[in-house]
Amino acid sequence: MFTGAMMMLCRGGDRVPVVNLGIVPLGIRSRDTAPFGLGIPPLPGALGRVRNALLTVVADRVVFASLQRFAQQLVGATTGGRLTTPFLNWPALADAVVQFTVPGFEYPRGDLPDTLRFVGPMSRTQPSGVALPDWWNDLDGSRPVVHVTQGTVANRDLGALIEPTIEGLADMGVLVVVSTGGRDLPDRALPAHVRVAPYLPYDQLLPRTDVLVTNGGYGGVHYAMEHGVPLVTAGRTEDKIEVTARVAWSGVGIDLRGRCATPSGPCSRTRATASAAPRSGPRSVARPGWPGSRTSSRVWGRPSEVTSGCGKTCGETGQAGSGWALASGTDTSRGVSATRRVALR
């Protein structure tokens, strides 16, 4: 699907307009950010730009060199054209880029193209059709709920995150709710503090969730931010290295920076997140502004300001096109407690 669109953009002659829909973190290259795929947060100022330039050379000539050669060969053999940009930067060739996030969850860039628009996460106007499991009434608010998932892609090895979380939180007095993404748990009796289902309706689960432990799927992370749920993330595969880096940078959660092979990894961080960020209802205010343009501090349509009144790490996002920003009560990535305001000016 992705390479097909890239092929259209690389072939010569007339073509239909191509709109890239950003369902992974924004990968368009910028002098203000490290190359996409390294999971490195921004460093402001002149020093940061020098660092980014050096990292770009290393990425192009070493890290992604074989990938680039393969992409060039594929484009040439398929279309007779030429890929004129690094493979991971091909969305920059599109006629428009519609990014399904908010500016506050993306790194500041001063050189974004005019063709980019932030529209917020995909609208969730339809309720989930996933059936409720028979244990659903156990989510009655009598104890904290920690939801853990490895999504629907990187879930072949449940020992990477789900099993260590179950084991590590056994004595915490919490209910661990597991979504396996369709995978089966090992054939053994489940601990008393665990509830499992292949899939769960997030529109009903996350309002009851105190902490989400995840490998960093882009959609699930936005669902958590939408409901003000603090995040503990650990993914490094696919685009997840970039998602988890943004979780830590934006202050909406913690990045464990890799796989969690032992209970001490997710366990200790989840305990810290749960204790420092008790669940409370987020309160937000959106204020109308003026049309956005090319800078990352603006959005398509109506810039807004969102402030949080909750005593935990939380992020509030609007529906597609509303132009909401992020706000957090506890900035876990920087180790401080403060209310962050992201004013889209």
Short mmCIF file of C-alpha atoms in Angstrom, two decimals:
data_model
loop_
_atom_site.label_atom_id
_atom_site.label_comp_id
_atom_site.label_asym_id
_atom_site.label_seq_id
_atom_site.Cartn_x
_atom_site.Cartn_y
_atom_site.Cartn_z
CA MET A 1 0.00 0.00 0.00
CA PHE A 2 2.69 2.50 1.03
CA THR A 3 5.15 1.59 -1.71
CA GLY A 4 2.35 1.69 -4.28
CA ALA A 5 1.69 5.35 -3.53
CA MET A 6 5.42 6.02 -3.64
CA MET A 7 5.59 4.44 -7.10
CA MET A 8 2.88 6.78 -8.36
CA LEU A 9 4.84 9.76 -7.11
CA CYS A 10 8.07 8.61 -8.78
CA ARG A 11 6.84 7.79 -12.26
CA GLY A 12 6.97 10.42 -14.94
CA GLY A 13 4.10 11.89 -16.90
CA ASP A 14 0.63 12.82 -15.79
CA ARG A 15 -0.77 11.29 -12.62
CA VAL A 16 -3.66 11.75 -10.27
CA PRO A 17 -3.05 13.87 -7.14
CA VAL A 18 -1.74 11.88 -4.18
CA VAL A 19 -2.70 12.65 -0.58
CA ASN A 20 -0.64 10.96 2.10
CA LEU A 21 -2.65 10.06 5.21
CA GLY A 22 -0.36 10.16 8.24
CA ILE A 23 -1.28 7.11 10.32
CA VAL A 24 2.25 6.89 11.73
CA PRO A 25 4.34 9.71 13.25
CA LEU A 26 5.28 12.48 10.86
CA GLY A 27 8.41 11.40 9.01
CA ILE A 28 9.02 14.40 6.75
CA ARG A 29 12.63 15.47 7.08
CA SER A 30 13.49 18.72 8.78
CA ARG A 31 16.65 20.50 9.82
CA ASP A 32 15.09 20.67 13.30
CA THR A 33 14.72 16.91 13.84
CA ALA A 34 16.77 13.75 13.63
CA PRO A 35 16.01 11.46 10.67
CA PHE A 36 12.86 9.41 11.04
CA GLY A 37 13.36 5.88 12.29
CA LEU A 38 16.05 6.55 14.89
CA GLY A 39 13.69 7.44 17.75
CA ILE A 40 15.79 10.45 18.78
CA PRO A 41 13.94 13.46 20.24
CA PRO A 42 14.76 17.00 19.10
CA LEU A 43 17.59 19.13 20.45
CA PRO A 44 16.83 22.84 20.08
CA GLY A 45 19.12 25.51 18.70
CA ALA A 46 22.17 25.53 16.47
CA LEU A 47 23.73 22.56 18.26
CA GLY A 48 20.64 20.51 17.54
CA ARG A 49 20.78 21.36 13.84
CA VAL A 50 24.43 20.35 13.64
CA ARG A 51 23.59 17.07 15.40
CA ASN A 52 20.69 16.45 13.03
CA ALA A 53 22.87 17.07 9.98
CA LEU A 54 25.44 14.57 11.20
CA LEU A 55 22.75 12.00 12.02
CA THR A 56 21.31 12.48 8.54
CA VAL A 57 24.64 11.60 6.96
CA VAL A 58 24.96 8.51 9.14
CA ALA A 59 21.37 7.46 8.44
CA ASP A 60 21.71 7.86 4.67
CA ARG A 61 25.14 6.31 4.28
CA VAL A 62 25.00 3.59 6.92
CA VAL A 63 21.75 2.86 8.77
CA PHE A 64 19.31 3.01 5.85
CA ALA A 65 21.74 2.68 2.93
CA SER A 66 20.66 -0.84 1.94
CA LEU A 67 16.99 0.09 2.27
CA GLN A 68 17.51 3.08 0.00
CA ARG A 69 19.27 0.98 -2.64
CA PHE A 70 16.44 -1.56 -2.59
CA ALA A 71 13.83 1.19 -2.92
CA GLN A 72 15.72 2.77 -5.82
CA GLN A 73 15.90 -0.56 -7.61
CA LEU A 74 12.21 -1.23 -6.99
CA VAL A 75 11.17 2.16 -8.32
CA GLY A 76 13.38 1.87 -11.38
CA ALA A 77 12.21 -1.65 -12.25
CA THR A 78 8.54 -0.87 -11.69
CA THR A 79 8.10 2.63 -13.08
CA GLY A 80 11.28 3.50 -14.92
CA GLY A 81 11.47 6.54 -12.69
CA ARG A 82 13.79 7.53 -9.88
CA LEU A 83 13.27 8.00 -6.15
CA THR A 84 14.53 11.51 -5.52
CA THR A 85 14.34 11.50 -1.73
CA PRO A 86 15.22 9.09 1.09
CA PHE A 87 12.74 6.21 1.20
CA LEU A 88 11.34 7.11 4.64
CA ASN A 89 10.82 10.70 3.44
CA TRP A 90 8.70 9.82 0.42
CA PRO A 91 5.48 11.35 1.89
CA ALA A 92 7.13 14.73 1.29
CA LEU A 93 6.60 14.08 -2.44
CA ALA A 94 2.83 13.89 -2.02
CA ASP A 95 0.57 16.70 -3.13
CA ALA A 96 -0.78 16.95 0.42
CA VAL A 97 -0.05 15.34 3.77
CA VAL A 98 -2.93 14.93 6.22
CA GLN A 99 -1.48 14.02 9.62
CA PHE A 100 -3.84 12.30 12.06
CA THR A 101 -2.49 13.86 15.23
CA VAL A 102 -2.23 17.21 16.96
CA PRO A 103 0.75 19.61 16.77
CA GLY A 104 1.50 19.10 20.46
CA PHE A 105 2.37 15.45 19.79
CA GLU A 106 4.81 16.33 17.02
CA TYR A 107 8.29 17.82 17.25
CA PRO A 108 8.59 21.55 16.51
CA ARG A 109 9.81 22.18 12.99
CA GLY A 110 10.32 25.53 11.29
CA ASP A 111 10.54 24.19 7.75
CA LEU A 112 7.42 22.11 7.25
CA PRO A 113 5.84 22.24 3.78
CA ASP A 114 2.68 24.21 3.14
CA THR A 115 1.05 20.98 2.00
CA LEU A 116 0.94 19.57 5.55
CA ARG A 117 -2.19 19.73 7.68
CA PHE A 118 -2.71 18.45 11.23
CA VAL A 119 -6.30 17.27 11.62
CA GLY A 120 -6.29 15.44 14.95
CA PRO A 121 -6.83 11.71 15.44
CA MET A 122 -9.31 9.98 13.20
CA SER A 123 -12.87 10.79 14.24
CA ARG A 124 -14.46 8.21 16.50
CA THR A 125 -18.11 9.05 16.06
CA GLN A 126 -19.19 5.40 15.88
CA PRO A 127 -19.18 3.28 19.04
CA SER A 128 -17.09 0.12 19.04
CA GLY A 129 -18.82 -3.05 17.95
CA VAL A 130 -16.56 -5.34 20.00
CA ALA A 131 -18.59 -7.54 22.35
CA LEU A 132 -18.04 -7.11 26.08
CA PRO A 133 -16.40 -10.08 27.84
CA ASP A 134 -18.26 -11.87 30.61
CA TRP A 135 -15.97 -10.36 33.28
CA TRP A 136 -16.76 -6.76 32.27
CA ASN A 137 -18.65 -6.00 35.49
CA ASP A 138 -15.40 -6.52 37.41
CA LEU A 139 -14.42 -3.05 36.16
CA ASP A 140 -16.57 -1.51 38.87
CA GLY A 141 -14.09 1.06 40.17
CA SER A 142 -13.26 -0.90 43.31
CA ARG A 143 -9.57 -1.10 42.34
CA PRO A 144 -7.27 0.58 39.84
CA VAL A 145 -7.21 -0.79 36.31
CA VAL A 146 -4.01 -1.24 34.31
CA HIS A 147 -4.59 -2.15 30.69
CA VAL A 148 -1.72 -3.86 28.84
CA THR A 149 -1.57 -4.65 25.15
CA GLN A 150 0.93 -5.39 22.42
CA GLY A 151 -1.48 -4.31 19.70
CA THR A 152 -2.35 -6.38 16.65
CA VAL A 153 1.03 -6.50 14.87
CA ALA A 154 4.00 -6.95 17.23
CA ASN A 155 2.21 -9.47 19.46
CA ARG A 156 3.71 -12.83 18.55
CA ASP A 157 5.87 -12.84 21.70
CA LEU A 158 3.62 -11.94 24.62
CA GLY A 159 6.64 -12.26 26.87
CA ALA A 160 7.88 -8.96 25.51
CA LEU A 161 5.43 -6.88 27.54
CA ILE A 162 2.16 -8.56 28.54
CA GLU A 163 3.55 -11.39 30.66
CA PRO A 164 6.12 -9.26 32.57
CA THR A 165 3.38 -6.73 33.34
CA ILE A 166 1.05 -9.43 34.66
CA GLU A 167 3.79 -10.85 36.87
CA GLY A 168 5.17 -7.54 38.03
CA LEU A 169 1.83 -6.13 39.17
CA ALA A 170 0.69 -9.25 41.01
CA ASP A 171 1.02 -7.67 44.47
CA MET A 172 -0.18 -4.18 43.58
CA GLY A 173 -3.89 -4.59 44.30
CA VAL A 174 -4.74 -3.61 40.73
CA LEU A 175 -6.76 -5.32 38.03
CA VAL A 176 -4.63 -6.05 34.97
CA VAL A 177 -6.79 -6.10 31.83
CA VAL A 178 -5.12 -7.72 28.83
CA SER A 179 -5.98 -7.35 25.17
CA THR A 180 -4.04 -9.92 23.14
CA GLY A 181 -4.84 -8.58 19.69
CA GLY A 182 -6.23 -11.98 18.76
CA ARG A 183 -3.34 -14.04 20.16
CA ASP A 184 -3.78 -16.77 22.75
CA LEU A 185 -2.12 -16.57 26.13
CA PRO A 186 -0.07 -19.61 27.22
CA ASP A 187 -2.31 -22.48 28.29
CA ARG A 188 -2.22 -22.07 32.05
CA ALA A 189 -4.42 -20.72 34.81
CA LEU A 190 -4.60 -16.95 34.97
CA PRO A 191 -3.75 -15.10 38.20
CA ALA A 192 -6.71 -13.72 40.12
CA HIS A 193 -5.80 -10.11 39.27
CA VAL A 194 -5.89 -10.68 35.48
CA ARG A 195 -8.70 -10.42 32.95
CA VAL A 196 -8.11 -11.30 29.27
CA ALA A 197 -9.90 -10.83 25.97
CA PRO A 198 -8.74 -10.98 22.34
CA TYR A 199 -10.11 -7.49 21.66
CA LEU A 200 -11.74 -4.82 23.82
CA PRO A 201 -13.85 -1.74 23.07
CA TYR A 202 -11.53 1.17 23.87
CA ASP A 203 -14.34 3.70 23.89
CA GLN A 204 -15.71 1.86 26.95
CA LEU A 205 -12.50 0.50 28.46
CA LEU A 206 -10.28 3.58 28.60
CA PRO A 207 -12.67 5.70 30.67
CA ARG A 208 -12.25 2.93 33.29
CA THR A 209 -8.45 2.65 32.89
CA ASP A 210 -5.85 4.26 35.17
CA VAL A 211 -2.68 3.37 33.22
CA LEU A 212 -2.12 1.96 29.73
CA VAL A 213 0.97 -0.22 29.22
CA THR A 214 1.56 -0.58 25.48
CA ASN A 215 4.18 -1.24 22.86
CA GLY A 216 3.26 2.08 21.29
CA GLY A 217 0.77 1.64 18.46
CA TYR A 218 -0.08 5.06 17.04
CA GLY A 219 -3.84 4.57 17.22
CA GLY A 220 -3.90 3.16 20.74
CA VAL A 221 -1.65 5.93 22.05
CA HIS A 222 -4.02 8.55 20.66
CA TYR A 223 -6.98 6.74 22.20
CA ALA A 224 -5.23 6.96 25.59
CA MET A 225 -4.46 10.66 25.17
CA GLU A 226 -8.04 11.30 24.13
CA HIS A 227 -9.22 9.81 27.43
CA GLY A 228 -6.47 11.33 29.60
CA VAL A 229 -4.88 7.97 30.44
CA PRO A 230 -1.14 7.98 31.36
CA LEU A 231 1.06 5.79 29.21
CA VAL A 232 3.93 3.38 29.80
CA THR A 233 5.38 2.47 26.39
CA ALA A 234 8.01 -0.03 25.32
CA GLY A 235 7.86 -0.67 21.57
CA ARG A 236 10.83 -0.54 19.18
CA THR A 237 9.47 -2.25 16.06
CA GLU A 238 7.71 -0.77 13.01
CA ASP A 239 7.07 2.93 13.68
CA LYS A 240 6.85 2.40 17.44
CA ILE A 241 10.34 3.68 18.19
CA GLU A 242 9.12 7.09 17.00
CA VAL A 243 5.75 6.86 18.77
CA THR A 244 7.29 6.02 22.14
CA ALA A 245 9.87 8.78 21.78
CA ARG A 246 7.05 11.27 21.26
CA VAL A 247 5.18 9.90 24.28
CA ALA A 248 8.14 10.73 26.51
CA TRP A 249 8.95 14.04 24.80
CA SER A 250 5.38 15.38 24.97
CA GLY A 251 5.02 14.41 28.63
CA VAL A 252 2.01 12.11 28.23
CA GLY A 253 3.84 9.05 29.53
CA ILE A 254 7.04 7.08 29.96
CA ASP A 255 9.19 5.38 27.33
CA LEU A 256 10.89 2.21 28.59
CA ARG A 257 13.18 2.40 25.54
CA GLY A 258 12.98 -1.20 24.51
CA ARG A 259 11.61 -4.62 25.16
CA CYS A 260 10.73 -5.63 28.71
CA ALA A 261 12.06 -9.10 29.32
CA THR A 262 11.65 -8.98 33.10
CA PRO A 263 8.84 -7.82 35.40
CA SER A 264 11.04 -5.07 36.84
CA GLY A 265 10.82 -3.02 33.64
CA PRO A 266 7.10 -2.33 33.16
CA CYS A 267 6.35 -3.10 36.80
CA SER A 268 8.43 -0.38 38.41
CA ARG A 269 7.50 2.27 35.87
CA THR A 270 3.82 1.40 35.96
CA ARG A 271 3.83 1.63 39.75
CA ALA A 272 5.49 5.03 39.57
CA THR A 273 3.07 6.27 36.94
CA ALA A 274 0.02 5.00 38.81
CA SER A 275 1.11 6.51 42.11
CA ALA A 276 2.16 9.86 40.65
CA ALA A 277 -0.87 10.17 38.41
CA PRO A 278 -4.14 9.16 40.08
CA ARG A 279 -7.04 9.06 37.72
CA SER A 280 -9.33 12.06 37.60
CA GLY A 281 -11.51 13.55 34.95
CA PRO A 282 -9.64 15.83 32.56
CA ARG A 283 -11.05 19.29 31.99
CA SER A 284 -10.19 21.23 28.88
CA VAL A 285 -10.99 24.51 27.23
CA ALA A 286 -10.78 25.09 23.50
CA ARG A 287 -10.48 28.64 22.26
CA PRO A 288 -10.97 29.63 18.63
CA GLY A 289 -8.00 31.15 16.88
CA TRP A 290 -6.96 31.85 13.33
CA PRO A 291 -6.10 29.76 10.28
CA GLY A 292 -2.98 27.65 10.36
CA SER A 293 -0.03 27.68 8.00
CA ARG A 294 3.27 25.91 7.55
CA THR A 295 4.66 25.96 11.09
CA SER A 296 4.17 23.05 13.43
CA SER A 297 2.56 25.32 16.02
CA ARG A 298 -0.46 25.79 13.80
CA VAL A 299 -3.16 23.51 12.54
CA TRP A 300 -5.51 23.34 9.65
CA GLY A 301 -8.58 25.35 10.45
CA ARG A 302 -8.88 26.43 14.06
CA PRO A 303 -5.96 26.64 16.47
CA SER A 304 -6.97 26.00 20.04
CA GLU A 305 -5.55 25.92 23.52
CA VAL A 306 -6.16 23.01 25.82
CA THR A 307 -5.40 23.16 29.52
CA SER A 308 -5.63 20.28 31.92
CA GLY A 309 -7.15 20.27 35.35
CA CYS A 310 -6.33 16.65 36.10
CA GLY A 311 -3.67 15.57 38.54
CA LYS A 312 -1.98 13.11 36.21
CA THR A 313 -0.24 12.90 32.91
CA CYS A 314 -2.93 13.40 30.33
CA GLY A 315 -3.41 14.59 26.80
CA GLU A 316 -6.60 15.96 25.33
CA THR A 317 -7.25 15.84 21.64
CA GLY A 318 -10.15 16.96 19.57
CA GLN A 319 -11.84 15.17 16.71
CA ALA A 320 -10.49 15.39 13.22
CA GLY A 321 -10.13 18.96 12.06
CA SER A 322 -10.74 20.60 15.44
CA GLY A 323 -7.14 21.59 16.07
CA TRP A 324 -6.62 20.62 19.68
CA ALA A 325 -3.28 20.55 21.41
CA LEU A 326 -1.89 18.47 24.25
CA ALA A 327 -1.72 19.37 27.89
CA SER A 328 -0.41 17.40 30.80
CA GLY A 329 -0.63 17.69 34.55
CA THR A 330 2.56 15.75 35.27
CA ASP A 331 5.44 15.94 32.84
CA THR A 332 6.93 12.49 33.45
CA SER A 333 9.50 12.75 30.69
CA ARG A 334 11.19 15.65 32.47
CA GLY A 335 10.60 14.55 36.04
CA VAL A 336 8.62 17.62 37.07
CA SER A 337 5.05 18.36 38.01
CA ALA A 338 3.59 21.25 36.09
CA THR A 339 0.63 22.16 33.97
CA ARG A 340 1.73 22.42 30.38
CA ARG A 341 -0.12 24.69 28.03
CA VAL A 342 0.26 24.21 24.33
CA ALA A 343 -1.07 27.39 22.81
CA LEU A 344 -1.32 27.10 19.04
CA ARG A 345 -0.21 30.57 18.00
#
